[in-house]
């Protein structure tokens, strides 16, 4: 297995090179230029051209890419074109925030979804199963912006039970931080619950129909042992794959939640960088999220392989 | 340079203008402030005019409010600035609000766009407004302890006039003031030798010309690394796009009318929030104390919140609807075609639909007394489809017309574009809407960027203090931001004369001519002037600033 993991890690290198080239090229076709963004609509074109020249963004695309890539691989992530601050600490600070939010959301979402999904699967076609399926599906289709605003209005503005922002004041302790993350985690749970719970339900239903489960029941194993010893382990294979694919999104794709709850995460950094032509910041943030995404998928594959040894990774 | 005799003559002239009814007392105060009369001198002028109306310069929050309370901190919300906090290049609300707490200008604006002394105690122009002399306030120090002197003004002006600085101020000052034109006559006197007469020059060195703030002559490197200014607050902590913590400047020179040391507050913390809904929720939850600029669209819930007060200030911000005279159909068509479109607009209905009636109706000219005191009264331009159809026929389009309107997603622009489309339809004018993302709208070089090259565009403009500043920016052949590319020689020559005239009667006469030419030729439509909203908790008072997002916090306080 170690050899396979090593191979997957090596494959990340060409993938990241391809991603970096694509990002550079795509940023080029976006309308506008960074000089105009920095100086604003009231600066003259001559001033914009002088600034673009000073920053070197008027050089050919390949020259700029090679210059950036050379610095990036040697640890020099450069300076934001807009903010004139070092990219590395900015991206790492935002990534840290995103990891905390995603981690907190996953801690709530994963056990809840699996519990609900397995519960529904064990009571297939019952009224409870249908209620769970319909309600989780309904929650999934509500955009996070809508559920977020409603939750904020009820719990932060009206009842004042929870804070209106996801970022605690400076000096807050570890537990305060989670108190501030409760509200933003709920819309994420709404989105993910239906998806992951349905996968857990389907997995459970499929495993329950397997001959080895029938055998286990017929040979008189207690129901609890059948469920925890056989059903859950095997039903989790598709669920873990889905969770693995969602981790990348939970870290890099929460722009709406970050915007609404004023949370300085990596998603907003990426969107701002793309929108305002800060290609140096964009490259670093996209590549970091890409690495996280690939590692999450690799871990999911490892977990799947551990759950079901018949599955051969990479094969 | 104006001498004392000239100032006396000009004062007498202003008094005569008021007494003859050619000028209101409010107009007289504005013109007196432009020519550098002190508040005391202006008060004497007012007294010389006899009884009558009084000035209403008190701010909405200051009038009838409780006694100031010293100390405490407030939390304000602003949009994050896109770029580094640099006074020389700032152009967005987030950057400007922050810089104006730390840095100051030679002249400040009052809540009604009048001028009041700041770092300059007084100023005066010569007879044609081509040379201006400013006497600086003595005893002012920067927050690093260094003294404020004339040399700081010279280096600050030369810095923004250098094309390499990238300052937007160059667009307003270019052609008027050249590097080297600012001279330190002595330690506390500065003379501006303009390239041509400009009667409204003091407005170009006040806070509405936000890049002209006075920085230390010792400034080197990035401002944010060493944010030195003479303003009431100092930067204690700055986190890009998140927050800026400010504390009071103990060396601040300002005192209130009762002689109390300013600022009242110990500090202000600025939270940066991009999304308007998120900012509104924070205001409603009580997390945030105030918001310098509240956007009307989507903020209706704030009006009915029992804990908040939304002040409405008159503003001169507009949406310019420009007909590009270098593009068809406007290029080959006479002015009647543009007039036909202008007569399709129901401006009252637009004001109701877009701002719930809170804005001021515009009639396609900048010389509009509803927003610029002293302007001549323009002819009304109400919706008239019969007239619009006649004008279409005269212009050679008896069977109607199809035009394209390009606009960006900025506040009410999409709704405004749709309303223009609907209101033009009954006259036989089909408006095809061309939505362009905000960035793309302003992207590209001058000869390709949509906002300067599309056949018909909606362009958003922030407040400008005088009609002349608006016209200078967009209506002359030399204007940098002319979306209409209007080239009217009568207008241009009259405008030059207007800007070189200090005689009020003559200015009114020339303003009337300019107003008539602009409205009649209709290079652009000005359907409304947007009122400014500022939201604060009900126990917060004293936030000052004219009708834009300018936000002066030196006299702000939280009532006991």
Short mmCIF file of C-alpha atoms in Angstrom, two decimals, chain A residues 8 28 71 81 86 99 119 130 137 147 184 202 220-221 225 242 245 268 280 288 307 312-313:
data_model
loop_
_atom_site.label_atom_id
_atom_site.label_comp_id
_atom_site.label_asym_id
_atom_site.label_seq_id
_atom_site.Cartn_x
_atom_site.Cartn_y
_atom_site.Cartn_z
CA UNK A 8 -0.40 8.84 -5.88
CA UNK A 28 -5.23 36.18 -18.46
CA UNK A 71 9.98 31.62 -7.05
CA UNK A 81 -0.12 42.61 -6.42
CA UNK A 86 3.50 38.54 1.46
CA UNK A 99 -9.58 24.15 8.08
CA UNK A 119 -31.27 4.58 10.56
CA UNK A 130 -39.56 8.57 3.78
CA UNK A 137 -33.39 16.35 0.47
CA UNK A 147 -30.63 29.36 5.05
CA UNK A 184 -22.17 28.98 9.98
CA UNK A 202 -28.18 3.39 0.01
CA UNK A 220 -28.38 -16.12 15.31
CA UNK A 221 -25.96 -13.18 15.72
CA UNK A 225 -23.55 -7.16 16.25
CA UNK A 242 -18.37 10.99 -0.90
CA UNK A 245 -14.79 14.43 -2.25
CA UNK A 268 -12.92 34.43 -0.31
CA UNK A 280 0.11 35.64 -7.53
CA UNK A 288 -3.05 24.96 -1.69
CA UNK A 307 -12.76 -0.93 5.18
CA UNK A 312 -7.09 -2.45 -4.61
CA UNK A 313 -6.00 1.16 -4.72
#
